[in-house]
Coordinates of C-alpha atoms in Angstrom, one line a residue:
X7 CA 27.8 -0.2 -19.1
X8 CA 28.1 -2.6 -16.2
X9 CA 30.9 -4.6 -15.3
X10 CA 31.0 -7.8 -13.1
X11 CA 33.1 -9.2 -10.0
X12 CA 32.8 -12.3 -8.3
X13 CA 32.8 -12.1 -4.0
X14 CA 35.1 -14.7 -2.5
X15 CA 36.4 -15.1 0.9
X16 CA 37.9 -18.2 3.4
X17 CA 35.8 -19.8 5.4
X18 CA 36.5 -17.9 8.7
X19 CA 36.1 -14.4 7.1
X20 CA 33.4 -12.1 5.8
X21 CA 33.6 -9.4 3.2
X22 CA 32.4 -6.6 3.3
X23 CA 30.8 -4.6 0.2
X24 CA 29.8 -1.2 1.1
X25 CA 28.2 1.1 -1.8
X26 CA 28.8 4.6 -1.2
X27 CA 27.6 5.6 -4.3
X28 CA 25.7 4.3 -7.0
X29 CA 24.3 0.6 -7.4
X30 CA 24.7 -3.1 -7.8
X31 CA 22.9 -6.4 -7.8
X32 CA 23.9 -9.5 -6.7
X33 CA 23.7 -12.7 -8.3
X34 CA 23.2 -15.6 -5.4
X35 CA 21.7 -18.9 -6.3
X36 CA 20.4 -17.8 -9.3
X37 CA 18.7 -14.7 -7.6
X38 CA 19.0 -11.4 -8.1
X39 CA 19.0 -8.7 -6.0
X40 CA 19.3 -4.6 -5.8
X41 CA 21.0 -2.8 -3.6
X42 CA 21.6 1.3 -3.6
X43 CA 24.3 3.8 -2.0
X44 CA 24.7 3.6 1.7
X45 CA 23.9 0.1 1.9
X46 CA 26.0 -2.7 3.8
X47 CA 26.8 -6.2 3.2
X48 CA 28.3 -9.0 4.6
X49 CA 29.2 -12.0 2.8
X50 CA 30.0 -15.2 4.2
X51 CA 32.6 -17.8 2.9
X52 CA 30.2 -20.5 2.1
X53 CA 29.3 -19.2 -1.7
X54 CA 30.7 -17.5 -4.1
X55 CA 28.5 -14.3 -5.4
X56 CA 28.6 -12.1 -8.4
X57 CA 27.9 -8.8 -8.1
X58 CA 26.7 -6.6 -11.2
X59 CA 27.9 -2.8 -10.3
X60 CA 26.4 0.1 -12.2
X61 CA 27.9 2.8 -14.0
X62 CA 29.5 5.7 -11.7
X63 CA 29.4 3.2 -8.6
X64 CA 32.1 3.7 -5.8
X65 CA 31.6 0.1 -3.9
X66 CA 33.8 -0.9 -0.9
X67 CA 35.2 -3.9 -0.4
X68 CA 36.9 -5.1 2.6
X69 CA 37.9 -8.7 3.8
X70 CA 37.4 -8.9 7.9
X71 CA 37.7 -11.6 10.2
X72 CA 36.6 -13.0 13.6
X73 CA 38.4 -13.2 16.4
X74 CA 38.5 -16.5 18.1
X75 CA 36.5 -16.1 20.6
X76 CA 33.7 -14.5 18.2
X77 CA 34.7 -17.1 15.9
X78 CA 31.3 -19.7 16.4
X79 CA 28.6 -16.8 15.4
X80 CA 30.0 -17.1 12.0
X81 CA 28.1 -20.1 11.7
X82 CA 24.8 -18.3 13.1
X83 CA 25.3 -15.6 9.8
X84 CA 23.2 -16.2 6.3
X85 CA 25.5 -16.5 3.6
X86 CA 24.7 -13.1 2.7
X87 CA 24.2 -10.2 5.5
X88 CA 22.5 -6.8 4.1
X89 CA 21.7 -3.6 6.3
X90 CA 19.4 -1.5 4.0
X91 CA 20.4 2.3 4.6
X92 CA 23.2 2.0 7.0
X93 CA 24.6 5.6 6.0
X94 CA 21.0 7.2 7.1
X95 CA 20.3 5.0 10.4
X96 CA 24.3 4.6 11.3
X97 CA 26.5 7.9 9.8
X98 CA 29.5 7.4 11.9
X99 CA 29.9 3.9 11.0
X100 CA 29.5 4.2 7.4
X101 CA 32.1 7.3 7.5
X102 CA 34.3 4.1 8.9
X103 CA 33.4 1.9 6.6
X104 CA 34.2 4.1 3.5
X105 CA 37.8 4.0 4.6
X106 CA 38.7 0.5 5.0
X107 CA 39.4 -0.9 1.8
X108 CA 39.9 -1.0 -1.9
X109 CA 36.8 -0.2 -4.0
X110 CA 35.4 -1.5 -7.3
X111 CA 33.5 0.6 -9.8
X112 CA 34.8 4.3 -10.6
X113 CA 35.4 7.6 -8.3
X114 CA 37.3 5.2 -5.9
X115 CA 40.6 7.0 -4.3
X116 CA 43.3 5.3 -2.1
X117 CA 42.7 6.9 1.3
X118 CA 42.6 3.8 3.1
X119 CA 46.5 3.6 2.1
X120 CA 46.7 7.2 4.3
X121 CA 45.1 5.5 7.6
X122 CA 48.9 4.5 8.8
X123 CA 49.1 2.5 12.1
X124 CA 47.9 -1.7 11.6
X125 CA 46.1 -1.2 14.9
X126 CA 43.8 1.9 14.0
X127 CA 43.1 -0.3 11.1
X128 CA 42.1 -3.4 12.9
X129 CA 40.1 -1.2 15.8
X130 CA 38.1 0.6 13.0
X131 CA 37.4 -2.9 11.1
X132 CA 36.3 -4.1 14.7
X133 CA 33.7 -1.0 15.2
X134 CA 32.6 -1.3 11.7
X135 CA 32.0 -5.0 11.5
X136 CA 30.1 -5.3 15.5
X137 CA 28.0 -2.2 14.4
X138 CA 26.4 -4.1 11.0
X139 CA 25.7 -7.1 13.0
X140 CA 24.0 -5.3 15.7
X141 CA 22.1 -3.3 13.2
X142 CA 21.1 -6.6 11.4
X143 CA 20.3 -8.5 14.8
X144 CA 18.2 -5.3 15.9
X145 CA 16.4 -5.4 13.3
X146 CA 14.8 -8.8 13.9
X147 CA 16.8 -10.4 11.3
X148 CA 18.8 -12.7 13.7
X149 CA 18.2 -16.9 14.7
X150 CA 16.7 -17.6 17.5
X151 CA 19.8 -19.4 19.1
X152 CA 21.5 -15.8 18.5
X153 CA 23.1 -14.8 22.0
X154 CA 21.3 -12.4 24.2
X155 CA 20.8 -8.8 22.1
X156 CA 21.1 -6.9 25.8
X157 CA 22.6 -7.3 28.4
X158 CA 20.1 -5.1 30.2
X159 CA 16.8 -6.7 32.1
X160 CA 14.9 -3.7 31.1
X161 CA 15.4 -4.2 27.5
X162 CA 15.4 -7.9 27.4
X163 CA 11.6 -7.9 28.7
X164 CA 10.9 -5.5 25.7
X165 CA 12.5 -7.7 23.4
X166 CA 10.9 -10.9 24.5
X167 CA 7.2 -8.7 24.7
X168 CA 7.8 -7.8 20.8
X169 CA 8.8 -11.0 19.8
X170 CA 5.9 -12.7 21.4
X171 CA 3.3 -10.0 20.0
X172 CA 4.9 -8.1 17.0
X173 CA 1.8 -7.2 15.6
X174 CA 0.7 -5.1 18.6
X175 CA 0.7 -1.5 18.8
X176 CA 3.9 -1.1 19.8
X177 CA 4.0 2.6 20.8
X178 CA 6.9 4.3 22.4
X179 CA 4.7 5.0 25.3
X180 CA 3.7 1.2 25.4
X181 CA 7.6 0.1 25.2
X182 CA 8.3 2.1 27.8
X183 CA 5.8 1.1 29.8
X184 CA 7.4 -2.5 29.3
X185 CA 10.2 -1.2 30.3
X186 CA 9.4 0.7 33.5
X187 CA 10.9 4.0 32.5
X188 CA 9.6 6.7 31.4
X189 CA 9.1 8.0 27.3
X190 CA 12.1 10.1 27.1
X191 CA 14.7 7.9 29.3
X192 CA 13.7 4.6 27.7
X193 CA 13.9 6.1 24.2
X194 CA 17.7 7.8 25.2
X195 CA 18.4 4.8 26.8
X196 CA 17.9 2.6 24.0
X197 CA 19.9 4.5 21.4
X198 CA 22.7 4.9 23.4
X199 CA 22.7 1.4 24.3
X200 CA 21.6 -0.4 20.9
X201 CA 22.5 2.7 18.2
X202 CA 19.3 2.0 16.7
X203 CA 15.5 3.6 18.0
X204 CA 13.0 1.0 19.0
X205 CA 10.4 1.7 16.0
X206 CA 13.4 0.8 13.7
X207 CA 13.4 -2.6 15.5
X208 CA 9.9 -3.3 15.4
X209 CA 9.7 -2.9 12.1
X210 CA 12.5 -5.2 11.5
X211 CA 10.9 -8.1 13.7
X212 CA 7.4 -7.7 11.7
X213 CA 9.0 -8.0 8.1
X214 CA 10.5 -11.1 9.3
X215 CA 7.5 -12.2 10.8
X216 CA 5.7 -11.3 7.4
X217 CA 8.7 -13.3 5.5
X218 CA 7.7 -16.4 7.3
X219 CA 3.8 -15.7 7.2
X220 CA 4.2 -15.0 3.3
X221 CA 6.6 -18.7 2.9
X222 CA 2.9 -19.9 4.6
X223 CA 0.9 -19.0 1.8
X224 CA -1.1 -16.4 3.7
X225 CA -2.3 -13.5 1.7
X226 CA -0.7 -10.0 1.7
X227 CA -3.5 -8.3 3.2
X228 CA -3.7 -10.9 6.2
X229 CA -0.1 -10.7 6.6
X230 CA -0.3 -6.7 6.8
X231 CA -3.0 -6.8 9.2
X232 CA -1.1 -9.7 11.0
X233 CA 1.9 -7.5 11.9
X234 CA 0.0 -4.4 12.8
X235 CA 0.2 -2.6 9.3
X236 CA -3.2 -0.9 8.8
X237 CA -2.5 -0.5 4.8
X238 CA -0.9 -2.7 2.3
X239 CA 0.3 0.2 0.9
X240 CA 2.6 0.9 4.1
X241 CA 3.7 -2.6 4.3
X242 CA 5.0 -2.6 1.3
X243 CA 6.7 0.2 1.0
X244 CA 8.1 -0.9 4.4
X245 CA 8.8 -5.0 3.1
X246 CA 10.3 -3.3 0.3
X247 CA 13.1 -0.8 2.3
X248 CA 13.8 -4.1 4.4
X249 CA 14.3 -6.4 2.0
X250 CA 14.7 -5.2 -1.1
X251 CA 11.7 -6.3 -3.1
X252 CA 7.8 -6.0 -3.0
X253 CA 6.4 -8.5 -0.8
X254 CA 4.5 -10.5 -4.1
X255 CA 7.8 -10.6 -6.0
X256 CA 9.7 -12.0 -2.6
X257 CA 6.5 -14.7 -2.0
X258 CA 6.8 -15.4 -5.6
X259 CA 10.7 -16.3 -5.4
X260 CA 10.6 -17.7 -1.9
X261 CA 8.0 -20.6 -3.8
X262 CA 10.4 -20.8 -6.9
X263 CA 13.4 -21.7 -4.1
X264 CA 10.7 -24.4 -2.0
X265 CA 10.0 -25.9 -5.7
X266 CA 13.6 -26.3 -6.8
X267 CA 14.7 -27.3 -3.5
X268 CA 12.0 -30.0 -3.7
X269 CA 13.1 -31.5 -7.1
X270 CA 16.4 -31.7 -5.7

């Protein structure tokens, strides 16, 4: 059986819904979508969502909000924020996240009662909530007006070089060469800086190239071969971990939201 909770927050909040075990959908706009264990989300206050949690599912749920001076990028976030496998690509952080909050579904505990001082709390909400934006941002997945993703030279000139070409063979030896380091340091450099390696942001930055090329009407092979996949097979398999659904089902519904978007 499946049971049913609505996502609500104010206006200069976001919730957070972390699934640390099992699964759930959520209904937005009439859309569905999956999501599995060790995914994040953000929601924004803009829209109430449903979610649909499966049997045996342990989901977080934690209200956060922005400091004042962060307070304007709120407005810069989709009404709903996902980061697709945060407990593979970002452990620590999804250790923090599991602790901040009540949870819906079954196997929940009250741990986050244990955590004691208001100001642990409100450091580890902090780490948790700047980590799943990075990740998201890092990925590719962020507006162009977003504010700068480094505040390092070196990395900025990679950024702008796979933004400009992200269907180019974007080796680790080629990024480095962008960067004027070598392999090894530009590789360390970037992880400690960013938490995230640089072939997880390339792919981000080509599935949302492929999301606008698809919205286009171009065909899934050209879009594949458009990004630098040399398979359709391997792009969507990697659409699909991104996004949550098979590049032909997310044309399909991104043409059903132009249509019903026009009639209105």
């Amino acid at each position: 059986m499946r049971s049913t909770d609505v996502i609500a927050v104010s206006q200069d909040c976001v919730t957070l819904v972390y699934i640390i075990a099992g699964a759930m959908s959520v209904d937005s706009y009439g859309e569905q979508t999956e999501y599995s264990a060790g995914d994040a989300l953000l929601f924004t206050g803009r829209q109430r969502h449903s979610i649909l949690t499966s049997d045996h599912a342990f989901i977080l749920v934690s209200t956060l909000r922005f400091t004042e001076a962060a307070a304007h990028l709120l407005e810069l976030l989709p009404d709903i924020l996902n980061v697709r496998n945060l407990a593979a690509d970002e452990p620590a952080v999804a250790a923090l996240a599991s602790q901040l909050g009540p949870t819906l579904g079954h196997g929940g505990n009250d741990q986050y009662d244990q955590l004691g001082s208001s100001i642990v709390c409100r450091m580890m909400a902090n780490t948790v909530l700047v980590s799943i934006i990075r990740a998201w941002v890092l990925r590719g997945c962020a507006p162009s007006n977003w504010p700068s993703r480094t505040n390092d030279p070196f990395f900025d000139r990679v950024v702008e070089a796979i933004h400009a070409d992200p269907g180019a063979e974007w080796s680790l030896e080629r990024l480095a060469q962008v960067s004027a380091m070598s392999r090894s340091a530009f590789a360390a450099r970037f992880r400690a800086a960013t938490g995230t390696s640089p072939a997880s942001y390339v792919t981000g930055v080509r599935i949302r190239s492929a999301q606008e090329l698809l919205a286009s009407g171009l065909g899934i092979s050209d879009v594949s071969r458009a990004i630098g996949y040399e398979s359709d097979d391997g792009f969507s398999r990697a659409f699909r971990r991104y996004v949550g659904k098979t590049p032909s089902a997310w044309r399909l519904d991104a043409k059903k939201r132009a249509s019903a978007s026009a009639i209105l």
